[in-house]
């Protein structure tokens, strides 16, 4: 496993494979990982005040307000032992992107582009292990034992926001509120697009890109 110095975000529509591809990045490179959605779901499960507030929005497929998310993710980033991390699910709006940029200049923004019709069929089959954020699917990356997490053997659950009407709302909000974040990073010249219908097709390209990025930073 390589040690890296890298501050990066992974962007893409709900269900585009951010969690799946992040797990493959973490398998190859040593970096911290923060998924805003995983952290919020863990807070919901533990019934913390932020969890109770976030639940109202998440269950309807809406975004949690910017001020709440900016404070929440900033505090999660402060807890990390290094400045080498991968952020998944944040920023989701230009306000969040600006707030992050003021605190941390990123090196790389990975943008996953997967057709929406592919996404909708995937999300229906998703299962998650809430404490770790590990994600499985009925047809792709199946758990070794149905309904159980591969590592801990604990039960897997469905996400409340994976119901078809909620996923539709999440995809709509992605188009209106999150797409401008892509332009924000494109203007900063750190955005790289990755196209494909499957994570198997996209993830080698992402791993390659991180490798090249690291080689280039070493040589400069
Ligand atoms: P999240 O948790 O950040 P989303 O909507 O960004 O949620 P999501 O749904 O977690 O993204 P993903 O991580 O991009 O999707 O995708 P994934 O889980 O890896 O893959 C989806 C499914 O497809 C899985 O079952 C996987 O196994 C399968 N799969 C992957 N690749 C393939 C493949 O190649 N083939 C097949 N067949 N299957 C595959 O945010 C949730 C909510 O939290 C709030 C919002 O309310 C949000 O809706 N939130 C925020 N609100 C405001 N601001 C923020 N910054 C927020 N962050 C979170
Ligand atoms: Mg995810």
Short mmCIF file of C-alpha atoms and ligand atoms in Angstrom, two decimals:
data_model
loop_
_atom_site.label_atom_id
_atom_site.label_comp_id
_atom_site.label_asym_id
_atom_site.label_seq_id
_atom_site.Cartn_x
_atom_site.Cartn_y
_atom_site.Cartn_z
CA UNK A 1 0.00 0.00 0.00
CA UNK A 2 1.31 3.48 -0.93
CA UNK A 3 1.30 6.47 1.43
CA UNK A 4 -0.03 9.57 -0.26
CA UNK A 5 -0.25 13.31 0.35
CA UNK A 6 -3.50 14.25 -1.21
CA UNK A 7 -6.66 16.22 -0.42
CA UNK A 8 -9.42 15.05 -2.71
CA UNK A 9 -13.18 14.89 -3.12
CA UNK A 10 -15.25 12.33 -5.00
CA UNK A 11 -18.32 13.73 -6.76
CA UNK A 12 -21.16 12.06 -8.64
CA UNK A 13 -24.93 11.57 -8.58
CA UNK A 14 -26.60 9.49 -5.87
CA UNK A 15 -25.82 5.85 -6.64
CA UNK A 16 -23.02 6.66 -9.10
CA UNK A 17 -20.61 4.50 -7.08
CA UNK A 18 -18.81 7.04 -4.86
CA UNK A 19 -18.83 4.69 -1.85
CA UNK A 20 -17.88 1.64 -3.94
CA UNK A 21 -15.00 3.36 -5.72
CA UNK A 22 -13.80 5.06 -2.50
CA UNK A 23 -13.46 1.60 -0.92
CA UNK A 24 -11.23 0.55 -3.84
CA UNK A 25 -9.12 3.72 -3.48
CA UNK A 26 -8.66 3.00 0.25
CA UNK A 27 -7.59 -0.55 -0.57
CA UNK A 28 -4.74 0.78 -2.66
CA UNK A 29 -3.74 4.07 -1.03
CA UNK A 30 -3.32 5.04 2.59
CA UNK A 31 -5.61 7.98 3.24
CA UNK A 32 -8.38 9.01 5.62
CA UNK A 33 -11.97 8.79 4.39
CA UNK A 34 -14.97 10.86 5.38
CA UNK A 35 -18.38 10.17 3.85
CA UNK A 36 -20.89 12.82 4.93
CA UNK A 37 -23.81 10.45 4.25
CA UNK A 38 -22.28 7.57 6.28
CA UNK A 39 -21.53 9.92 9.19
CA UNK A 40 -25.08 11.30 9.12
CA UNK A 41 -26.60 7.80 9.03
CA UNK A 42 -24.42 6.76 12.00
CA UNK A 43 -25.67 9.86 13.87
CA UNK A 44 -29.27 8.96 13.01
CA UNK A 45 -28.74 5.45 14.33
CA UNK A 46 -27.24 6.83 17.56
CA UNK A 47 -30.08 9.41 17.81
CA UNK A 48 -27.69 12.35 18.32
CA UNK A 49 -29.10 15.89 17.92
CA UNK A 50 -27.50 16.27 14.47
CA UNK A 51 -28.85 12.84 13.52
CA UNK A 52 -32.40 13.77 14.54
CA UNK A 53 -32.21 17.05 12.63
CA UNK A 54 -30.72 15.40 9.50
CA UNK A 55 -33.32 12.62 9.44
CA UNK A 56 -36.10 15.08 8.50
CA UNK A 57 -34.24 16.03 5.34
CA UNK A 58 -32.65 12.71 4.39
CA UNK A 59 -35.86 10.69 4.56
CA UNK A 60 -37.44 13.08 2.02
CA UNK A 61 -34.40 13.11 -0.25
CA UNK A 62 -33.66 16.76 0.58
CA UNK A 63 -30.27 18.24 1.41
CA UNK A 64 -29.39 18.99 5.03
CA UNK A 65 -28.94 22.81 5.36
CA UNK A 66 -25.54 24.20 4.39
CA UNK A 67 -24.66 25.73 7.78
CA UNK A 68 -25.31 22.42 9.55
CA UNK A 69 -23.26 20.46 7.01
CA UNK A 70 -20.35 22.91 6.90
CA UNK A 71 -19.97 22.77 10.71
CA UNK A 72 -20.46 19.02 10.78
CA UNK A 73 -17.90 18.17 8.08
CA UNK A 74 -15.37 20.77 9.31
CA UNK A 75 -15.47 19.15 12.72
CA UNK A 76 -15.06 15.65 11.17
CA UNK A 77 -12.04 16.89 9.17
CA UNK A 78 -10.48 18.40 12.29
CA UNK A 79 -10.61 14.98 13.96
CA UNK A 80 -8.46 13.38 11.24
CA UNK A 81 -4.87 12.58 12.18
CA UNK A 82 -3.47 13.72 8.79
CA UNK A 83 -4.25 16.18 6.02
CA UNK A 84 -4.38 13.34 3.51
CA UNK A 85 -8.00 12.52 2.91
CA UNK A 86 -10.81 11.61 0.57
CA UNK A 87 -14.14 13.32 1.09
CA UNK A 88 -17.33 11.69 -0.26
CA UNK A 89 -20.73 13.47 -0.36
CA UNK A 90 -19.43 16.89 0.58
CA UNK A 91 -19.55 19.53 -0.87
CA UNK A 92 -23.06 19.25 -2.33
CA UNK A 93 -23.72 22.96 -3.02
CA UNK A 94 -21.56 25.84 -4.19
CA UNK A 95 -21.89 27.42 -0.72
CA UNK A 96 -20.36 24.26 0.79
CA UNK A 97 -17.66 24.15 -1.90
CA UNK A 98 -16.64 27.77 -1.21
CA UNK A 99 -16.57 27.20 2.55
CA UNK A 100 -14.35 24.14 2.11
CA UNK A 101 -12.03 25.91 -0.34
CA UNK A 102 -11.50 28.78 2.13
CA UNK A 103 -10.24 26.27 4.69
CA UNK A 104 -8.56 23.68 2.47
CA UNK A 105 -7.21 23.99 -1.06
CA UNK A 106 -7.93 20.63 -2.66
CA UNK A 107 -5.58 18.80 -5.02
CA UNK A 108 -8.07 16.76 -7.00
CA UNK A 109 -11.84 16.46 -7.59
CA UNK A 110 -12.90 13.07 -9.00
CA UNK A 111 -16.20 13.30 -10.90
CA UNK A 112 -18.08 10.05 -11.66
CA UNK A 113 -20.44 10.20 -14.64
CA UNK A 114 -22.87 7.27 -14.83
CA UNK A 115 -26.18 7.33 -16.80
CA UNK A 116 -29.24 7.93 -14.59
CA UNK A 117 -31.13 4.87 -15.83
CA UNK A 118 -28.24 2.67 -14.65
CA UNK A 119 -28.29 4.37 -11.24
CA UNK A 120 -31.99 3.84 -10.56
CA UNK A 121 -31.79 0.09 -11.14
CA UNK A 122 -28.72 -0.17 -8.86
CA UNK A 123 -30.11 1.69 -5.91
CA UNK A 124 -33.09 -0.65 -5.60
CA UNK A 125 -30.71 -3.52 -4.80
CA UNK A 126 -28.48 -1.67 -2.32
CA UNK A 127 -27.75 -2.98 1.20
CA UNK A 128 -25.55 -1.17 3.73
CA UNK A 129 -23.68 -1.99 6.92
CA UNK A 130 -24.44 1.16 8.89
CA UNK A 131 -21.55 1.19 11.43
CA UNK A 132 -18.85 0.97 8.71
CA UNK A 133 -20.65 2.34 5.64
CA UNK A 134 -19.76 -0.82 3.65
CA UNK A 135 -22.11 -1.14 0.72
CA UNK A 136 -23.42 -4.21 -1.14
CA UNK A 137 -25.93 -4.96 -3.85
CA UNK A 138 -28.25 -7.83 -4.79
CA UNK A 139 -26.60 -8.06 -8.20
CA UNK A 140 -23.13 -6.56 -7.72
CA UNK A 141 -20.69 -7.05 -4.86
CA UNK A 142 -23.11 -9.39 -3.07
CA UNK A 143 -22.38 -10.10 0.61
CA UNK A 144 -20.83 -13.56 1.16
CA UNK A 145 -23.78 -14.46 3.40
CA UNK A 146 -27.07 -12.84 2.30
CA UNK A 147 -28.11 -10.02 4.66
CA UNK A 148 -24.82 -10.04 6.65
CA UNK A 149 -21.74 -7.80 6.56
CA UNK A 150 -18.66 -9.68 5.23
CA UNK A 151 -16.32 -8.44 7.97
CA UNK A 152 -18.42 -8.37 11.15
CA UNK A 153 -21.31 -10.70 10.26
CA UNK A 154 -23.70 -7.99 11.54
CA UNK A 155 -27.03 -7.45 9.77
CA UNK A 156 -27.26 -5.29 6.66
CA UNK A 157 -30.07 -2.75 6.27
CA UNK A 158 -31.85 -0.83 3.53
CA UNK A 159 -31.47 2.95 3.38
CA UNK A 160 -34.70 4.90 3.94
CA UNK A 161 -33.81 7.24 1.10
CA UNK A 162 -33.43 4.43 -1.47
CA UNK A 163 -37.20 4.23 -2.07
CA UNK A 164 -37.92 4.99 -5.77
CA UNK A 165 -39.80 8.27 -5.09
CA UNK A 166 -37.00 9.53 -2.81
CA UNK A 167 -34.19 8.57 -5.20
CA UNK A 168 -36.01 10.49 -7.95
CA UNK A 169 -36.05 13.60 -5.73
CA UNK A 170 -32.34 13.12 -4.87
CA UNK A 171 -31.43 12.93 -8.56
CA UNK A 172 -33.41 16.12 -9.27
CA UNK A 173 -31.66 17.99 -6.46
CA UNK A 174 -28.34 16.70 -7.72
CA UNK A 175 -29.00 18.29 -11.12
CA UNK A 176 -30.02 21.68 -9.72
CA UNK A 177 -27.86 22.13 -6.61
CA UNK A 178 -24.82 19.86 -6.98
CA UNK A 179 -24.00 20.14 -10.68
CA UNK A 180 -22.71 23.73 -10.17
CA UNK A 181 -20.14 22.29 -7.73
CA UNK A 182 -18.62 20.43 -10.68
CA UNK A 183 -18.21 23.74 -12.53
CA UNK A 184 -16.69 25.28 -9.39
CA UNK A 185 -13.90 22.66 -9.38
CA UNK A 186 -13.53 22.75 -13.17
CA UNK A 187 -12.79 26.48 -12.89
CA UNK A 188 -10.18 25.69 -10.22
CA UNK A 189 -8.64 23.26 -12.79
CA UNK A 190 -8.62 20.29 -10.42
CA UNK A 191 -11.61 18.35 -11.81
CA UNK A 192 -11.26 15.08 -13.71
CA UNK A 193 -14.31 13.35 -15.26
CA UNK A 194 -14.65 9.54 -15.31
CA UNK A 195 -17.32 8.00 -17.53
CA UNK A 196 -18.75 4.49 -17.42
CA UNK A 197 -21.69 2.22 -16.72
CA UNK A 198 -19.98 0.11 -14.09
CA UNK A 199 -17.64 0.65 -11.17
CA UNK A 200 -15.38 -2.08 -12.59
CA UNK A 201 -14.95 0.08 -15.70
CA UNK A 202 -14.44 3.35 -13.80
CA UNK A 203 -12.35 2.36 -10.78
CA UNK A 204 -9.13 1.35 -12.65
CA UNK A 205 -9.19 4.75 -14.39
CA UNK A 206 -9.54 6.51 -11.02
CA UNK A 207 -6.73 4.47 -9.42
CA UNK A 208 -4.51 5.20 -12.40
CA UNK A 209 -5.25 8.90 -12.18
CA UNK A 210 -4.35 9.05 -8.48
CA UNK A 211 -1.13 7.16 -9.21
CA UNK A 212 -0.18 9.61 -11.97
CA UNK A 213 -1.09 12.56 -9.78
CA UNK A 214 1.25 11.29 -7.07
CA UNK A 215 4.08 10.61 -9.51
CA UNK A 216 3.70 14.13 -10.94
CA UNK A 217 3.69 15.72 -7.48
CA UNK A 218 6.84 13.76 -6.60
CA UNK A 219 8.62 14.96 -9.74
CA UNK A 220 7.65 18.64 -9.27
P1 LIG B 1 -25.02 10.20 0.59
O1 LIG B 1 -24.94 9.03 1.49
O2 LIG B 1 -23.81 10.99 0.31
P2 LIG B 1 -25.51 10.04 -2.25
O3 LIG B 1 -26.89 10.32 -2.68
O4 LIG B 1 -24.52 11.05 -2.61
O5 LIG B 1 -25.71 9.67 -0.72
P3 LIG B 1 -25.08 7.34 -2.51
O6 LIG B 1 -26.55 7.05 -2.64
O7 LIG B 1 -24.40 6.99 -1.23
O8 LIG B 1 -24.85 8.81 -2.85
P4 LIG B 1 -22.87 6.33 -4.04
O9 LIG B 1 -22.04 6.32 -2.81
O10 LIG B 1 -22.46 7.22 -5.15
O11 LIG B 1 -24.39 6.62 -3.73
O12 LIG B 1 -23.01 4.87 -4.64
P5 LIG B 1 -22.65 3.42 -4.02
O13 LIG B 1 -23.31 3.25 -2.70
O14 LIG B 1 -21.19 3.16 -4.14
O15 LIG B 1 -23.39 2.50 -5.12
C1 LIG B 1 -24.80 2.47 -5.19
C2 LIG B 1 -25.27 1.01 -5.29
O16 LIG B 1 -24.85 0.51 -6.55
C3 LIG B 1 -24.66 0.06 -4.24
O17 LIG B 1 -25.61 -0.94 -3.90
C4 LIG B 1 -23.45 -0.58 -4.97
O18 LIG B 1 -23.11 -1.88 -4.47
C5 LIG B 1 -24.02 -0.65 -6.40
N1 LIG B 1 -23.00 -0.56 -7.45
C6 LIG B 1 -21.85 0.17 -7.47
N2 LIG B 1 -21.21 -0.02 -8.63
C7 LIG B 1 -21.98 -0.87 -9.37
C8 LIG B 1 -21.86 -1.44 -10.68
O19 LIG B 1 -20.90 -1.22 -11.40
N3 LIG B 1 -22.87 -2.26 -11.08
C9 LIG B 1 -23.96 -2.53 -10.30
N4 LIG B 1 -24.91 -3.35 -10.78
N5 LIG B 1 -24.11 -2.03 -9.06
C10 LIG B 1 -23.13 -1.20 -8.61
O20 LIG B 1 -26.12 11.23 1.15
C11 LIG B 1 -27.36 10.79 1.61
C12 LIG B 1 -28.16 11.99 2.08
O21 LIG B 1 -27.47 12.62 3.17
C13 LIG B 1 -27.62 14.04 3.10
C14 LIG B 1 -28.61 14.31 1.95
O22 LIG B 1 -29.91 14.29 2.48
C15 LIG B 1 -28.37 13.10 1.05
O23 LIG B 1 -29.47 12.83 0.19
N6 LIG B 1 -26.32 14.64 2.84
C16 LIG B 1 -26.13 15.96 2.66
N7 LIG B 1 -26.96 17.03 2.65
C17 LIG B 1 -26.43 18.23 2.40
N8 LIG B 1 -25.12 18.43 2.14
C18 LIG B 1 -24.23 17.40 2.16
N9 LIG B 1 -22.92 17.60 1.89
C19 LIG B 1 -24.72 16.09 2.42
N10 LIG B 1 -24.14 14.87 2.49
C20 LIG B 1 -25.13 14.01 2.74
MG1 LIG B 2 -22.42 6.71 -0.77
#
